[in-house]
Coordinates of C-alpha atoms in Angstrom, one line a residue:
M1 CA 21.6 82.4 -77.4
P2 CA 21.7 85.9 -78.7
A3 CA 22.5 88.5 -76.0
D4 CA 19.7 90.8 -77.1
H5 CA 17.1 88.0 -77.0
A6 CA 14.6 89.2 -74.3
L7 CA 11.7 86.8 -74.6
S8 CA 11.1 83.5 -76.4
S9 CA 7.6 82.3 -76.7
L10 CA 7.7 78.7 -77.6
A11 CA 4.4 78.9 -79.5
D12 CA 5.9 81.5 -81.8
L13 CA 9.2 79.7 -82.6
T14 CA 9.9 77.2 -85.4
W15 CA 11.8 74.0 -84.5
P16 CA 15.1 75.3 -86.1
E17 CA 14.7 78.5 -84.0
V18 CA 14.3 76.4 -80.9
R19 CA 17.3 74.3 -81.9
D20 CA 19.5 77.4 -82.4
R21 CA 18.3 79.2 -79.3
V22 CA 18.2 76.5 -76.6
G23 CA 21.5 76.1 -74.7
P24 CA 22.6 73.6 -72.0
A25 CA 21.0 75.6 -69.2
T26 CA 17.8 76.9 -70.9
V27 CA 14.7 76.8 -68.7
L28 CA 11.3 76.0 -70.1
A29 CA 8.7 77.9 -68.0
V30 CA 5.2 76.4 -68.1
P31 CA 2.4 78.6 -66.9
L32 CA -0.3 76.6 -65.0
G33 CA -3.7 78.1 -64.5
A34 CA -7.3 76.9 -64.3
T35 CA -10.7 77.5 -66.1
E36 CA -13.0 78.3 -63.2
Q37 CA -15.4 80.9 -62.0
H38 CA -14.1 84.1 -60.5
G39 CA -17.4 85.8 -59.5
P40 CA -19.8 87.6 -61.7
H41 CA -17.2 90.3 -62.7
L42 CA -14.1 88.3 -63.7
P43 CA -13.5 85.8 -66.6
H44 CA -12.7 82.1 -66.1
S45 CA -9.1 82.6 -67.2
V46 CA -7.9 84.7 -64.2
D47 CA -5.4 82.1 -62.9
T48 CA -4.1 81.3 -66.3
D49 CA -3.7 85.0 -67.2
I50 CA -1.7 85.6 -64.0
A51 CA 0.6 82.6 -64.5
A52 CA 1.2 83.6 -68.1
A53 CA 2.0 87.2 -67.1
L54 CA 4.5 86.1 -64.5
C55 CA 6.2 83.7 -67.0
A56 CA 6.4 86.5 -69.6
G57 CA 8.0 88.8 -67.0
L58 CA 10.5 86.0 -66.2
G59 CA 11.3 85.6 -69.9
V60 CA 12.0 89.4 -70.2
A61 CA 14.3 89.3 -67.1
R62 CA 16.2 86.1 -68.1
P63 CA 17.0 85.4 -71.8
D64 CA 17.8 81.8 -70.9
V65 CA 14.0 81.2 -70.3
V66 CA 11.6 80.0 -73.0
V67 CA 7.9 80.3 -72.1
A68 CA 5.6 77.5 -73.1
P69 CA 1.9 77.9 -73.9
A70 CA -0.1 78.0 -70.7
L71 CA -2.0 75.0 -69.5
P72 CA -5.5 76.4 -68.8
F73 CA -7.0 73.4 -67.0
G74 CA -6.3 72.3 -63.5
A75 CA -7.8 70.9 -60.3
S76 CA -10.9 73.1 -59.7
G77 CA -13.3 70.7 -58.0
E78 CA -14.0 73.1 -55.2
H79 CA -15.7 75.4 -57.9
A80 CA -18.1 72.7 -59.0
G81 CA -21.7 74.0 -59.4
F82 CA -20.7 77.2 -61.1
P83 CA -21.5 77.2 -64.9
G84 CA -18.4 77.1 -67.0
T85 CA -15.9 75.7 -64.5
L86 CA -13.8 72.9 -66.1
S87 CA -11.6 70.7 -63.9
I88 CA -9.4 67.7 -64.7
G89 CA -8.7 66.8 -61.0
N90 CA -5.5 66.2 -59.1
E91 CA -4.6 62.8 -60.5
A92 CA -5.1 63.7 -64.1
L93 CA -3.1 67.0 -63.6
R94 CA -0.3 65.0 -62.0
H95 CA -0.1 62.6 -65.0
V96 CA -0.3 65.5 -67.5
L97 CA 2.6 67.4 -65.9
I98 CA 4.7 64.3 -65.6
E99 CA 4.3 63.4 -69.3
L100 CA 4.7 67.0 -70.3
A101 CA 8.0 67.4 -68.4
R102 CA 9.3 64.1 -69.7
S103 CA 8.7 65.3 -73.2
A104 CA 10.1 68.8 -72.5
T105 CA 13.4 67.4 -71.2
D106 CA 14.1 66.0 -74.6
T107 CA 14.8 69.6 -75.6
F108 CA 15.2 71.6 -72.4
S109 CA 17.6 70.8 -69.5
R110 CA 15.3 72.4 -66.9
V111 CA 11.5 72.7 -66.6
L112 CA 9.8 75.2 -64.3
F113 CA 6.0 75.0 -63.5
V114 CA 4.5 78.3 -62.5
S115 CA 1.0 77.8 -61.0
A116 CA -1.3 80.6 -60.1
H117 CA -4.2 78.3 -58.9
G118 CA -3.9 77.0 -55.4
G119 CA -6.0 74.0 -56.1
N120 CA -3.3 72.7 -58.5
G121 CA -0.9 72.2 -55.5
V122 CA -1.5 68.5 -54.8
G123 CA -1.2 67.3 -58.4
L124 CA 1.7 69.7 -59.0
R125 CA 3.8 68.6 -56.0
G126 CA 3.1 65.0 -56.8
A127 CA 4.4 65.5 -60.4
V128 CA 7.5 67.4 -59.3
T129 CA 8.4 64.8 -56.7
Q130 CA 8.1 62.0 -59.3
L131 CA 10.1 63.9 -61.9
Q132 CA 12.9 64.8 -59.5
T133 CA 13.0 61.1 -58.4
E134 CA 13.7 60.3 -62.1
G135 CA 16.6 62.7 -62.0
R136 CA 15.0 65.5 -64.0
H137 CA 15.8 69.1 -63.2
V138 CA 12.2 70.3 -62.4
S139 CA 11.0 73.1 -60.1
M140 CA 7.8 74.7 -59.2
F141 CA 6.7 78.2 -58.2
E142 CA 3.4 79.3 -56.6
P143 CA 3.0 83.1 -56.2
R144 CA 2.1 84.1 -52.7
W145 CA 0.6 87.3 -51.5
A146 CA -1.3 88.8 -48.6
G147 CA -4.8 89.6 -49.6
E148 CA -8.3 88.3 -50.3
L149 CA -8.8 84.6 -51.1
H150 CA -10.6 84.4 -54.5
A151 CA -11.9 86.9 -57.0
G152 CA -11.7 89.7 -54.4
R153 CA -9.7 92.9 -54.4
T154 CA -6.3 91.3 -55.1
E155 CA -7.1 89.2 -58.2
T156 CA -9.4 91.9 -59.5
S157 CA -6.6 94.5 -59.2
M158 CA -4.3 92.2 -61.2
M159 CA -6.8 91.7 -63.9
L160 CA -7.4 95.4 -64.1
A161 CA -3.7 95.7 -64.8
L162 CA -3.6 92.8 -67.3
A163 CA -6.9 93.0 -69.1
P164 CA -9.2 95.9 -68.0
D165 CA -11.5 95.3 -70.9
R166 CA -12.4 91.9 -69.5
V167 CA -13.2 93.1 -66.0
R168 CA -16.9 94.0 -65.3
M169 CA -16.5 96.3 -62.3
D170 CA -20.2 97.2 -62.7
L171 CA -21.0 93.6 -61.5
A172 CA -18.4 93.5 -58.7
E173 CA -20.0 92.8 -55.4
P174 CA -18.9 91.5 -51.9
G175 CA -18.6 87.8 -51.3
N176 CA -17.7 85.9 -48.2
P177 CA -15.1 88.0 -46.3
G178 CA -14.2 85.4 -43.7
P179 CA -10.6 84.4 -43.1
L180 CA -9.2 81.2 -44.6
P181 CA -9.1 79.2 -41.4
D182 CA -12.8 79.8 -40.9
I183 CA -13.8 79.1 -44.5
L184 CA -11.4 76.2 -45.3
P185 CA -13.4 73.4 -43.7
L186 CA -16.5 74.4 -45.6
L187 CA -14.5 74.7 -48.9
R188 CA -13.1 71.3 -48.5
G189 CA -16.3 69.7 -47.5
R190 CA -18.9 71.4 -49.7
G191 CA -17.1 73.7 -52.1
I192 CA -17.1 77.4 -52.8
R193 CA -20.7 77.4 -54.0
V194 CA -21.8 76.8 -50.4
A195 CA -19.3 79.1 -48.8
S196 CA -20.1 82.0 -51.2
P197 CA -23.1 81.9 -53.6
N198 CA -21.6 84.4 -55.9
G199 CA -18.2 82.7 -56.0
I200 CA -16.2 85.6 -54.4
L201 CA -14.1 85.3 -51.2
G202 CA -13.5 88.9 -50.3
D203 CA -14.7 92.3 -51.7
P204 CA -13.4 93.4 -55.2
R205 CA -15.0 96.8 -55.1
G206 CA -11.8 98.7 -54.0
A207 CA -9.6 97.1 -56.7
T208 CA -7.3 99.3 -58.8
A209 CA -5.0 98.7 -61.8
E210 CA -2.2 100.5 -59.9
E211 CA -2.4 98.1 -57.1
G212 CA -2.5 95.2 -59.5
R213 CA 0.6 96.4 -61.4
A214 CA 2.5 96.8 -58.2
L215 CA 1.7 93.3 -57.1
L216 CA 2.5 91.8 -60.4
T217 CA 5.9 93.5 -60.4
R218 CA 6.6 92.1 -56.9
L219 CA 5.5 88.6 -57.8
T220 CA 7.6 88.7 -61.0
G221 CA 10.6 89.7 -58.8
D222 CA 9.8 86.7 -56.5
L223 CA 9.8 84.4 -59.5
V224 CA 13.0 85.7 -60.9
A225 CA 14.6 85.3 -57.4
H226 CA 13.3 81.7 -57.3
V227 CA 14.9 80.9 -60.6
D228 CA 18.2 82.7 -59.7
H229 CA 18.4 80.5 -56.6
W230 CA 17.6 77.4 -58.5
L231 CA 20.2 77.9 -61.2
M232 CA 22.9 79.1 -58.8
S233 CA 22.5 76.4 -56.2
G234 CA 21.5 73.6 -58.4
R235 CA 18.7 72.8 -56.1
P236 CA 15.0 73.8 -56.3
A237 CA 14.2 76.8 -54.0
P238 CA 11.1 76.6 -51.8
S239 CA 8.0 77.3 -53.8
G240 CA 7.2 81.0 -53.7
V241 CA 9.2 83.6 -51.8
P242 CA 7.8 84.5 -48.3
V243 CA 6.4 88.0 -48.0
P244 CA 7.6 89.7 -44.8
D245 CA 4.4 91.6 -44.3
A246 CA 2.0 88.8 -45.4
T247 CA -1.0 88.2 -43.2
G248 CA -2.3 85.2 -45.1
G249 CA 0.4 83.7 -47.3
K250 CA -2.1 83.7 -50.1
V251 CA -1.5 81.3 -53.0
G252 CA -3.4 82.2 -56.1
S253 CA -6.8 80.4 -56.3

């Protein structure tokens, strides 16, 4: 692989270019997101955009990484009732990821799933377990941060950094500010629509692009560290890197 090659986007490469650039230790990074509501001020693509940005940063940091097109559908059943939310559910997601990785390992020796939607966790873990049982080199990473749960200040700040023209701060408003332990039973039993009529868990009004850029930089560093550990040890690292000052261990939702 050329030493000056900083980022390979699989979607932009021809098959001969893939053949020539892929080596015995090349990693295919697959961004996993969701198509789900993020309040009245954010687009449905938030989780997909964040996952894709982290994978792009990984590709810049490690030239042995090729970034696949993002998978924009996941398990978003908790967001049912909000117009536009599209969910394929945990079982379908598990099957999609298993078949995707089986196909990918015809070309790439390693596959890394990077999921920025917490609801994908059950299907993702099931897929990774099955694939590892088959002897495939597969790992997963879920970014973790301290901050508001969904469509609040944290995710809004990251979107202001990534795509400010797609953020409607004029429509930003508080949602349910309760801590996860208090909200979780309601989310699991009746969904976010009941827990927060506007779909926000937190308050996005203090969001800034500077805060978003700083967090994205840290999360990209966490992802690079995860891959470094995986490739050096030969074993998948724990999903996500613990944050010493985290108060909630937030996984993107």
